[in-house]
Amino acid sequence: MLLLKLIYIELIKIFKRPRSYIGFITIGILIPLIMFLIDKFGFDFQQHHFLPFESAFLFQGSLVNGYLISYYLMTVLWVHFPFFIILVAGDSFAGEAAKGTFRIFLTRPVSRFQVITAKFIATYIYTAIIVAFLGFMCLGAGSIILGSGDLFVFDKGILILSQNEALLRFFIGYLLAIFVQMVVASLALFLSTLNDNSVAPIIGTYAIIIVSIILSILKIDALESIKPYLFTTYFDVFFSPFADPIPWSDIFNYLIALGKFIGLFYILSIVSFVRKDILS
Amino acid sequence: MKIRILIILLFCMYSISSASDTLSPGQVLMKTQLIYSNLKDFSVKAKVIADIPNFRMPVKTVEFYYKNPDLFEAKTKGFALVPKYCLLPFSNSNKILRTPQNFKINKRVTIDKKKYIILQYINDNDKLKNKILFWVDAYLWRIDKINILQQDKLLSTIDFSYQNLDGFWLPDTTLFTMIFPKGIPNASGPSISDPFGGSQFGTLQNQIDLEGQVKIIFSDYKINKGIDDNFFENRNEIAH
């Protein structure tokens, strides 16, 4: 019960900070703008990918719709979108340390373990809300401006998913994206426990993500052995539901790997925060 | 008397069978056209089932609308791939079949006691030297099969099976078997190293030719209901 109250308090803290709304505002403006621009200026997509069919087939209807753009916009979840999570998670401990509120907060009958758990859960809830908002804006604004329909994806060639099937895949995809962003949030929270200034965990987390992605992308044999230890190697799990059949065992393995990173950062945060001297 | 009738019948049968052996390409085409002369318009629902390597599409329902002589429209919810050629093999609707001067008789064959006249379409302007062969049933005067060859290499075959509705032979199932030159690349979805996926599309030249099939199953024909010309506002550029 106390933990629930702590989570509630942490959520209030998160949503009282103006920085928590930067992501929502950006998504709220950017996504409809992208959809509008595609609607106005078009998207040269169909002609390029259906070249082998051109001589024998007539294309009835269009594959450029809100779902297709939403699918491609999911790529922002790798590098760009984590910034909104880091901005909030990175400030969670460091922000309070800088303001000196921990000293009062920890005089109350709550353990540091409960505080840290509440902060993690509250940040995960924020993460889930903002990812869901991204999904809602992409699919909602996309369907309104560009319309809905079948979804074109690449999977062992060309795969066209029916509208209902695509919606289900998006739902699973965004759920997995929440899990991916939880890893980002966990890393930012861990780095936040180490600092008394929120700038350092924000920049630090972002730098780690960028470096990890670079190492994941580079096709150098020597790097292959370290790739399983980079959490970014598993970041594309949210595209897995768009395969046919859905590779559930791969998804499960990726979730296990990501779960290990979440667990690792959580334990490291506990160790760091429990041993931390609250001096201000 | 009985012997006379028998002789007359035998003579008629001989005349019918030998008639198809002496017809010119124009006359053969005219006969295939004749059975559709009272077909003013129709609408039909069609299920499009694609079985193409490296290409998967859900079964799509397309509605086709046709009005004599050359109005055609296809409507579908979402997206569908519809074969461009010979969807409706009627002489009076097909642009190619409206030019009898471009045809010659390739040969006459009998398969499973069924006589066929194979017409060859000749297009002198075709630099690719495509050869189009129309297999005409010499008894029912329907086009049962079309072969498209490029420099004697078979590119595609279209097999028609028909149903008789209100006296018209209309397609029941049409099977398009075709070779996709250089195939469809085995592209994979987005990943960290290929953020938008499908980068393999740039390596088309490495692919081999692949054979695929598209089956169209027609149902729910509505014949001669008087479809208005204005209905065909987005006329398809289809060589139906």
Coordinates of C-alpha atoms in Angstrom, one line a residue:
Chain A
M1 CA 0.0 0.0 0.0
L2 CA 2.8 2.3 0.9
L3 CA 4.6 1.5 -2.3
L4 CA 1.4 2.4 -4.3
K5 CA 1.3 5.7 -2.5
L6 CA 4.9 6.3 -3.3
I7 CA 4.3 5.5 -7.0
Y8 CA 1.4 7.9 -7.0
I9 CA 3.6 10.6 -5.5
E10 CA 6.3 9.9 -8.0
L11 CA 3.8 10.1 -10.9
I12 CA 2.6 13.5 -9.5
K13 CA 6.3 14.7 -9.4
I14 CA 6.8 13.5 -13.0
F15 CA 3.7 15.2 -14.4
K16 CA 4.3 18.4 -12.5
R17 CA 7.7 18.9 -14.2
P18 CA 7.3 20.9 -17.5
R19 CA 10.0 18.7 -19.1
S20 CA 7.7 15.7 -19.0
Y21 CA 5.5 17.4 -21.6
I22 CA 8.2 18.1 -24.1
G23 CA 7.8 14.7 -25.6
F24 CA 4.0 14.9 -25.8
I25 CA 4.1 18.4 -27.4
T26 CA 6.8 17.3 -29.9
I27 CA 4.9 14.2 -30.9
G28 CA 1.6 16.1 -30.9
I29 CA 3.0 18.6 -33.4
L30 CA 5.4 16.5 -35.4
I31 CA 3.4 13.4 -36.2
P32 CA 0.3 15.2 -37.7
L33 CA 2.7 17.6 -39.6
I34 CA 4.6 14.6 -41.2
M35 CA 1.2 13.0 -42.1
F36 CA 0.0 16.3 -43.5
L37 CA 3.2 16.8 -45.6
I38 CA 3.0 13.3 -47.0
D39 CA -0.7 13.8 -47.9
K40 CA 0.2 17.1 -49.6
F41 CA 3.4 16.2 -51.4
G42 CA 3.1 12.4 -51.7
F43 CA 5.4 9.6 -50.9
D44 CA 7.2 7.9 -53.8
F45 CA 7.0 4.4 -52.4
Q46 CA 4.8 2.1 -54.4
Q47 CA 6.5 2.6 -57.8
H48 CA 9.9 1.7 -56.5
H49 CA 9.1 -1.4 -54.6
F50 CA 6.7 -2.9 -57.1
L51 CA 9.1 -2.6 -60.0
P52 CA 9.2 -6.4 -60.6
F53 CA 5.3 -6.4 -61.0
E54 CA 5.0 -3.3 -63.2
S55 CA 4.9 -5.1 -66.5
A56 CA 2.2 -7.7 -65.5
F57 CA 0.1 -6.1 -62.8
L58 CA -2.1 -3.1 -62.2
F59 CA -2.0 -1.6 -58.7
Q60 CA -5.5 -1.2 -57.4
G61 CA -5.7 1.2 -54.5
S62 CA -2.8 2.6 -52.6
L63 CA -0.5 1.3 -50.0
V64 CA 0.6 4.7 -48.8
N65 CA -1.7 5.2 -45.8
G66 CA -1.5 6.1 -42.1
Y67 CA -0.3 2.6 -41.2
L68 CA 2.6 2.6 -43.6
I69 CA 3.9 5.9 -42.3
S70 CA 3.3 4.8 -38.7
Y71 CA 5.4 1.7 -39.4
Y72 CA 8.3 3.8 -40.8
L73 CA 7.9 6.3 -37.9
M74 CA 8.6 3.4 -35.5
T75 CA 12.3 3.8 -36.5
V76 CA 12.4 6.9 -34.3
L77 CA 12.1 4.7 -31.3
W78 CA 15.8 3.7 -31.7
V79 CA 17.6 7.0 -31.4
H80 CA 15.3 10.0 -31.3
F81 CA 12.4 9.0 -29.1
P82 CA 14.6 7.8 -26.1
F83 CA 15.5 11.4 -25.6
F84 CA 12.0 12.1 -24.1
I85 CA 12.4 9.2 -21.7
I86 CA 15.9 10.1 -20.7
L87 CA 14.9 13.7 -20.1
V88 CA 12.4 12.6 -17.4
A89 CA 14.3 9.5 -16.0
G90 CA 17.6 11.2 -15.9
D91 CA 16.2 13.9 -13.6
S92 CA 14.4 11.5 -11.3
F93 CA 17.2 11.0 -8.7
A94 CA 19.6 13.7 -9.8
G95 CA 17.0 16.4 -9.8
E96 CA 15.9 15.7 -6.3
A97 CA 19.5 15.4 -5.1
A98 CA 20.1 18.9 -6.7
K99 CA 17.1 20.4 -5.1
G100 CA 17.9 18.8 -1.7
T101 CA 14.5 17.2 -1.3
F102 CA 15.9 13.7 -0.6
R103 CA 16.9 14.7 3.0
I104 CA 13.3 15.5 3.9
F105 CA 11.8 12.7 1.9
L106 CA 14.0 10.0 3.4
T107 CA 13.2 11.1 7.0
R108 CA 9.8 9.6 6.4
P109 CA 9.2 5.9 7.3
V110 CA 10.1 4.6 3.8
S111 CA 13.1 2.6 2.9
R112 CA 15.4 3.6 0.1
F113 CA 14.5 0.3 -1.6
Q114 CA 10.8 1.4 -1.7
V115 CA 11.8 4.9 -3.0
I116 CA 13.9 3.5 -5.8
T117 CA 11.3 0.9 -6.7
A118 CA 8.5 3.5 -6.8
K119 CA 10.7 5.8 -9.0
F120 CA 11.4 2.9 -11.4
I121 CA 7.7 1.9 -11.6
A122 CA 6.5 5.5 -12.0
T123 CA 9.1 6.1 -14.8
Y124 CA 8.0 2.9 -16.5
I125 CA 4.3 4.1 -16.3
Y126 CA 5.4 7.5 -17.9
T127 CA 7.3 5.5 -20.5
A128 CA 4.3 3.4 -21.3
I129 CA 2.1 6.5 -21.5
I130 CA 4.4 8.4 -23.9
V131 CA 5.0 5.3 -26.2
A132 CA 1.2 4.7 -26.2
F133 CA 0.7 8.4 -27.1
L134 CA 3.2 8.0 -30.0
G135 CA 1.2 5.0 -31.2
F136 CA -2.1 6.7 -30.8
M137 CA -0.9 9.8 -32.7
C138 CA 0.7 7.9 -35.5
L139 CA -2.2 5.5 -36.1
G140 CA -4.9 8.1 -35.2
A141 CA -3.6 11.1 -37.1
G142 CA -2.3 8.8 -39.9
S143 CA -5.7 7.2 -40.3
I144 CA -7.5 10.6 -40.3
I145 CA -5.1 12.4 -42.7
L146 CA -3.9 9.6 -44.9
G147 CA -6.5 6.9 -44.3
S148 CA -6.1 3.4 -43.2
G149 CA -5.7 0.2 -45.1
D150 CA -3.3 -2.7 -45.8
L151 CA 0.2 -2.5 -44.5
F152 CA 3.2 -3.1 -46.7
V153 CA 6.3 -4.5 -44.9
F154 CA 9.4 -6.3 -45.8
D155 CA 9.6 -9.8 -44.5
K156 CA 11.3 -12.5 -46.6
G157 CA 10.4 -10.4 -49.6
I158 CA 7.2 -8.3 -49.6
L159 CA 4.5 -9.0 -47.1
I160 CA 1.1 -7.2 -47.2
L161 CA -0.8 -7.4 -44.0
S162 CA -4.6 -6.8 -43.9
Q163 CA -5.9 -3.8 -42.0
N164 CA -7.0 -5.8 -39.0
E165 CA -3.9 -7.9 -38.9
A166 CA -1.8 -4.7 -39.1
L167 CA -3.6 -3.2 -36.2
L168 CA -2.9 -6.3 -34.1
R169 CA 0.8 -6.2 -35.1
F170 CA 1.0 -2.5 -34.2
F171 CA -0.5 -3.2 -30.8
I172 CA 2.1 -5.9 -30.1
G173 CA 4.8 -3.8 -31.6
Y174 CA 4.1 -0.8 -29.4
L175 CA 3.9 -3.1 -26.3
L176 CA 7.4 -4.3 -27.2
A177 CA 8.5 -0.7 -27.8
I178 CA 7.5 0.1 -24.3
F179 CA 9.7 -2.7 -23.1
V180 CA 12.6 -1.4 -25.1
Q181 CA 12.2 2.1 -23.8
M182 CA 12.0 0.7 -20.3
V183 CA 15.7 -0.4 -20.8
V184 CA 16.5 3.2 -21.7
A185 CA 14.6 4.5 -18.7
S186 CA 16.4 2.0 -16.4
L187 CA 19.8 3.1 -17.7
A188 CA 18.9 6.8 -17.2
L189 CA 17.6 6.1 -13.7
F190 CA 20.8 4.2 -12.8
L191 CA 23.0 7.1 -14.0
S192 CA 20.7 9.5 -12.2
T193 CA 21.5 7.8 -8.9
L194 CA 25.2 8.4 -9.5
N195 CA 24.8 12.2 -10.0
D196 CA 23.5 15.2 -8.3
N197 CA 23.0 17.0 -11.6
S198 CA 20.5 15.8 -14.2
V199 CA 22.5 17.0 -17.1
A200 CA 25.2 14.3 -16.6
P201 CA 22.7 11.3 -16.7
I202 CA 20.9 12.7 -19.6
I203 CA 24.0 13.2 -21.7
G204 CA 25.6 10.0 -20.4
T205 CA 22.6 7.8 -21.3
Y206 CA 22.3 9.3 -24.7
A207 CA 26.0 8.9 -25.3
I208 CA 25.8 5.2 -24.3
I209 CA 22.9 4.6 -26.6
I210 CA 24.6 6.3 -29.6
V211 CA 27.9 4.4 -29.0
S212 CA 26.0 1.1 -28.5
I213 CA 24.0 1.7 -31.7
I214 CA 27.2 2.4 -33.7
L215 CA 28.8 -0.7 -32.4
S216 CA 25.6 -2.7 -33.2
I217 CA 25.5 -1.4 -36.8
L218 CA 29.2 -1.8 -37.6
K219 CA 29.7 -5.0 -39.6
I220 CA 33.2 -5.8 -38.2
D221 CA 33.9 -9.4 -37.3
A222 CA 35.8 -8.4 -34.2
L223 CA 32.7 -6.7 -32.8
E224 CA 30.4 -9.7 -33.3
S225 CA 31.4 -11.1 -29.9
I226 CA 30.4 -8.0 -28.0
K227 CA 27.1 -7.4 -29.7
P228 CA 25.1 -9.8 -27.4
Y229 CA 26.2 -7.6 -24.5
L230 CA 24.9 -4.4 -26.0
F231 CA 21.2 -3.7 -25.2
T232 CA 20.8 -1.9 -28.5
T233 CA 21.3 -5.2 -30.3
Y234 CA 17.8 -6.1 -29.1
F235 CA 16.2 -2.8 -29.9
D236 CA 14.6 -3.8 -33.1
V237 CA 12.4 -6.4 -31.3
F238 CA 9.3 -4.1 -31.9
F239 CA 9.6 -4.8 -35.6
S240 CA 9.4 -8.5 -35.1
P241 CA 5.5 -8.7 -34.9
F242 CA 5.4 -7.4 -38.5
A243 CA 6.8 -10.8 -39.8
D244 CA 4.6 -13.7 -40.8
P245 CA 4.4 -15.9 -38.9
I246 CA 5.3 -13.8 -35.8
P247 CA 8.6 -15.2 -34.5
W248 CA 7.4 -15.6 -30.9
S249 CA 10.5 -17.5 -29.8
D250 CA 12.8 -14.8 -31.1
I251 CA 10.7 -12.2 -29.4
F252 CA 10.7 -14.1 -26.1
N253 CA 14.5 -14.4 -26.3
Y254 CA 14.9 -10.7 -27.0
L255 CA 12.6 -9.9 -24.1
I256 CA 14.6 -12.1 -21.8
A257 CA 17.8 -10.3 -22.9
L258 CA 16.2 -6.8 -22.5
G259 CA 14.8 -8.0 -19.1
K260 CA 18.3 -8.8 -18.0
F261 CA 19.4 -5.3 -18.8
I262 CA 16.4 -3.8 -16.9
G263 CA 17.2 -6.1 -13.9
L264 CA 20.9 -5.2 -14.1
F265 CA 20.3 -1.4 -14.1
Y266 CA 17.7 -1.8 -11.3
I267 CA 20.1 -3.7 -9.1
L268 CA 22.9 -1.3 -9.8
S269 CA 20.6 1.6 -9.0
I270 CA 19.7 0.0 -5.7
V271 CA 23.3 -0.6 -4.8
S272 CA 24.2 3.0 -5.8
F273 CA 21.2 4.7 -4.1
V274 CA 21.3 2.6 -0.9
R275 CA 25.0 3.4 -0.3
K276 CA 24.6 7.0 -1.4
D277 CA 25.4 9.7 1.2
I278 CA 22.6 12.2 1.2
L279 CA 24.6 15.3 2.0
S280 CA 22.3 18.1 0.9
Chain B
M1 CA -36.0 -42.1 -94.3
K2 CA -33.9 -43.0 -91.3
I3 CA -30.8 -43.5 -93.5
R4 CA -31.4 -40.1 -95.1
I5 CA -31.6 -38.3 -91.8
L6 CA -28.4 -40.1 -90.7
I7 CA -26.6 -39.0 -93.8
I8 CA -27.8 -35.4 -93.3
L9 CA -26.7 -35.5 -89.7
L10 CA -23.3 -36.9 -90.6
F11 CA -22.9 -34.3 -93.4
C12 CA -23.8 -31.5 -90.9
M13 CA -21.3 -32.8 -88.4
Y14 CA -18.6 -33.1 -91.0
S15 CA -19.4 -29.6 -92.2
I16 CA -19.2 -28.2 -88.7
S17 CA -15.9 -30.0 -88.0
S18 CA -14.3 -29.1 -91.3
A19 CA -15.6 -25.5 -91.1
S20 CA -13.3 -24.7 -88.2
D21 CA -10.4 -26.0 -90.3
T22 CA -10.9 -23.5 -93.1
L23 CA -11.8 -20.3 -91.0
S24 CA -9.5 -17.3 -91.3
P25 CA -8.2 -15.6 -88.1
G26 CA -10.7 -12.9 -88.6
Q27 CA -13.6 -15.3 -88.8
V28 CA -12.3 -17.2 -85.7
L29 CA -12.2 -13.9 -83.8
M30 CA -15.6 -13.0 -85.0
K31 CA -17.0 -16.3 -83.7
T32 CA -15.5 -15.7 -80.3
Q33 CA -17.1 -12.3 -80.3
L34 CA -20.5 -13.3 -81.5
I35 CA -21.4 -15.1 -78.3
Y36 CA -21.0 -11.9 -76.4
S37 CA -22.8 -9.6 -78.8
N38 CA -25.8 -9.2 -76.4
L39 CA -23.5 -8.7 -73.3
K40 CA -24.1 -5.0 -72.6
D41 CA -22.6 -4.8 -69.1
F42 CA -21.9 -6.8 -66.0
S43 CA -20.4 -6.5 -62.5
V44 CA -18.7 -9.3 -60.8
K45 CA -16.9 -10.0 -57.5
A46 CA -13.5 -11.6 -57.7
K47 CA -11.2 -13.1 -55.1
V48 CA -7.6 -12.5 -56.0
I49 CA -5.2 -15.1 -54.6
A50 CA -1.5 -14.5 -55.1
D51 CA 1.0 -17.3 -54.8
I52 CA 4.3 -15.5 -55.8
P53 CA 7.7 -16.3 -54.3
N54 CA 8.8 -13.6 -51.9
F55 CA 5.4 -11.9 -52.1
R56 CA 2.6 -12.5 -49.7
M57 CA -0.7 -10.7 -49.9
P58 CA -4.0 -11.5 -48.2
V59 CA -6.8 -12.8 -50.3
K60 CA -8.4 -9.7 -51.8
T61 CA -11.9 -9.1 -53.0
V62 CA -12.1 -6.9 -56.0
E63 CA -15.3 -5.8 -57.8
F64 CA -15.0 -5.5 -61.6
Y65 CA -17.4 -3.5 -63.7
Y66 CA -17.5 -3.8 -67.4
K67 CA -19.6 -2.0 -70.0
N68 CA -19.5 -2.8 -73.7
P69 CA -17.4 -2.0 -75.6
D70 CA -14.5 -0.8 -73.5
L71 CA -15.5 0.7 -70.2
F72 CA -13.8 -1.1 -67.3
E73 CA -13.4 -0.4 -63.6
A74 CA -12.0 -2.3 -60.7
K75 CA -12.8 -1.4 -57.1
T76 CA -11.3 -2.7 -54.0
K77 CA -11.0 -1.9 -50.3
G78 CA -7.4 -1.2 -49.6
F79 CA -4.8 -2.5 -52.0
A80 CA -4.8 -5.3 -54.6
L81 CA -2.6 -6.4 -57.5
V82 CA -4.7 -7.1 -60.5
P83 CA -3.2 -8.7 -63.6
K84 CA -2.9 -6.1 -66.4
Y85 CA -3.7 -8.3 -69.4
C86 CA -6.5 -10.5 -70.6
L87 CA -8.6 -10.3 -67.4
L88 CA -11.8 -10.4 -69.6
P89 CA -11.0 -12.5 -72.7
F90 CA -13.9 -11.1 -74.8
S91 CA -13.2 -10.1 -78.3
N92 CA -15.2 -7.0 -78.1
S93 CA -13.6 -5.8 -74.9
N94 CA -10.0 -6.7 -75.5
K95 CA -7.9 -4.1 -77.3
I96 CA -5.7 -6.7 -78.9
L97 CA -8.5 -8.9 -80.2
R98 CA -10.1 -5.9 -81.9
T99 CA -7.3 -6.0 -84.5
P100 CA -7.9 -9.2 -86.5
Q101 CA -5.5 -8.0 -89.2
N102 CA -2.7 -8.6 -86.7
F103 CA -3.5 -12.3 -86.3
K104 CA -2.4 -15.5 -88.0
I105 CA -3.3 -19.1 -87.4
N106 CA -0.4 -20.6 -85.6
K107 CA -1.7 -24.2 -85.7
R108 CA -4.7 -26.4 -85.0
V109 CA -4.5 -29.0 -82.3
T110 CA -6.7 -31.6 -80.6
I111 CA -6.2 -32.2 -76.9
D112 CA -8.4 -34.6 -75.1
K113 CA -10.8 -34.7 -78.0
K114 CA -11.1 -31.0 -77.9
K115 CA -10.2 -29.0 -81.0
Y116 CA -8.3 -25.8 -80.6
I117 CA -7.3 -23.1 -83.1
I118 CA -4.2 -21.3 -81.9
L119 CA -4.1 -17.8 -83.0
Q120 CA -0.9 -15.8 -83.0
Y121 CA -0.9 -12.1 -82.4
I122 CA 1.7 -10.3 -84.5
N123 CA 3.0 -6.9 -83.5
D124 CA 5.7 -5.7 -85.9
N125 CA 6.4 -2.7 -83.6
D126 CA 7.2 -4.9 -80.6
K127 CA 11.0 -4.7 -80.2
L128 CA 10.9 -7.4 -77.5
K129 CA 9.5 -9.9 -80.1
N130 CA 6.7 -11.0 -77.8
K131 CA 4.6 -13.8 -79.1
I132 CA 1.0 -14.0 -77.9
L133 CA -0.9 -17.3 -78.6
F134 CA -4.7 -17.5 -78.1
W135 CA -6.1 -21.0 -77.7
V136 CA -9.6 -20.8 -79.1
D137 CA -12.0 -23.7 -78.4
A138 CA -13.2 -24.6 -81.9
Y139 CA -16.5 -25.9 -80.7
L140 CA -17.6 -23.4 -78.0
W141 CA -15.6 -20.5 -79.5
R142 CA -14.2 -19.4 -76.2
I143 CA -10.6 -18.5 -75.5
D144 CA -9.4 -21.2 -73.1
K145 CA -5.7 -20.3 -72.8
I146 CA -3.3 -17.5 -73.6
N147 CA 0.5 -18.0 -73.8
I148 CA 2.9 -15.1 -73.8
L149 CA 6.4 -15.9 -75.1
Q150 CA 9.4 -13.7 -75.4
Q151 CA 11.9 -15.0 -78.0
D152 CA 10.3 -18.4 -77.7
K153 CA 10.7 -18.4 -73.9
L154 CA 7.4 -18.9 -72.1
L155 CA 6.8 -15.8 -69.9
S156 CA 3.2 -16.4 -68.8
T157 CA 0.2 -18.6 -69.3
I158 CA -3.4 -17.6 -68.6
D159 CA -5.9 -20.4 -68.2
F160 CA -9.6 -19.7 -68.2
S161 CA -12.4 -21.8 -67.0
Y162 CA -15.9 -20.6 -67.7
Q163 CA -19.4 -20.8 -66.4
N164 CA -22.5 -20.3 -68.6
L165 CA -24.7 -17.5 -67.3
D166 CA -27.7 -16.3 -69.2
G167 CA -26.2 -17.8 -72.3
F168 CA -22.8 -16.1 -71.9
W169 CA -19.6 -17.9 -71.2
L170 CA -18.1 -15.8 -68.4
P171 CA -14.9 -16.5 -66.5
D172 CA -15.3 -18.7 -63.5
T173 CA -11.6 -19.0 -62.6
T174 CA -8.7 -17.4 -64.2
L175 CA -5.2 -18.6 -63.4
F176 CA -2.2 -16.5 -64.3
T177 CA 1.1 -18.3 -64.2
M178 CA 4.0 -16.0 -64.9
I179 CA 7.7 -15.7 -64.7
F180 CA 9.0 -12.6 -62.8
P181 CA 12.2 -11.7 -64.5
K182 CA 14.9 -11.3 -61.9
G183 CA 12.4 -12.2 -59.2
I184 CA 11.5 -10.4 -56.1
P185 CA 14.4 -9.9 -53.7
N186 CA 14.2 -11.7 -50.4
A187 CA 14.2 -8.4 -48.5
S188 CA 14.0 -8.3 -44.7
G189 CA 12.3 -5.8 -42.4
P190 CA 13.8 -2.8 -40.6
S191 CA 16.6 -3.4 -38.1
I192 CA 19.2 -1.3 -36.4
S193 CA 21.6 -1.8 -39.3
D194 CA 19.0 -1.3 -42.0
P195 CA 16.5 1.2 -40.4
F196 CA 14.0 1.2 -43.2
G197 CA 14.4 -2.4 -44.3
G198 CA 14.3 -3.7 -47.8
S199 CA 17.8 -2.5 -48.7
Q200 CA 18.2 -5.7 -50.7
F201 CA 16.0 -4.2 -53.4
G202 CA 19.1 -2.5 -54.7
T203 CA 20.6 -5.8 -55.7
L204 CA 17.9 -6.9 -58.1
Q205 CA 20.5 -8.0 -60.7
N206 CA 21.6 -10.8 -58.4
Q207 CA 18.2 -12.4 -58.3
I208 CA 17.0 -15.3 -60.5
D209 CA 13.7 -15.6 -62.4
L210 CA 10.9 -16.8 -60.2
E211 CA 7.5 -18.3 -61.3
G212 CA 4.4 -17.2 -59.5
Q213 CA 0.7 -17.6 -59.8
V214 CA -2.3 -15.4 -59.4
K215 CA -5.7 -17.0 -59.2
I216 CA -8.9 -15.0 -59.7
I217 CA -12.2 -16.6 -58.7
F218 CA -15.2 -14.8 -60.0
S219 CA -18.6 -14.9 -58.4
D220 CA -21.9 -13.1 -58.1
Y221 CA -22.2 -11.9 -61.7
K222 CA -24.8 -9.2 -62.4
I223 CA -25.4 -9.2 -66.1
N224 CA -27.1 -6.5 -68.2
K225 CA -28.3 -4.4 -65.3
G226 CA -27.7 -1.1 -67.1
I227 CA -24.6 0.4 -65.5
D228 CA -24.4 4.1 -66.2
D229 CA -21.4 5.5 -68.2
N230 CA -20.7 8.0 -65.4
F231 CA -19.9 5.1 -63.1
F232 CA -16.7 4.5 -64.9
E233 CA -15.1 7.8 -63.8
N234 CA -11.6 6.3 -63.0
R235 CA -11.2 4.2 -66.1
N236 CA -8.5 1.7 -65.6
E237 CA -5.6 1.5 -68.0
I238 CA -6.1 -2.2 -68.3
A239 CA -5.7 -4.2 -71.5
H240 CA -8.7 -6.2 -70.5

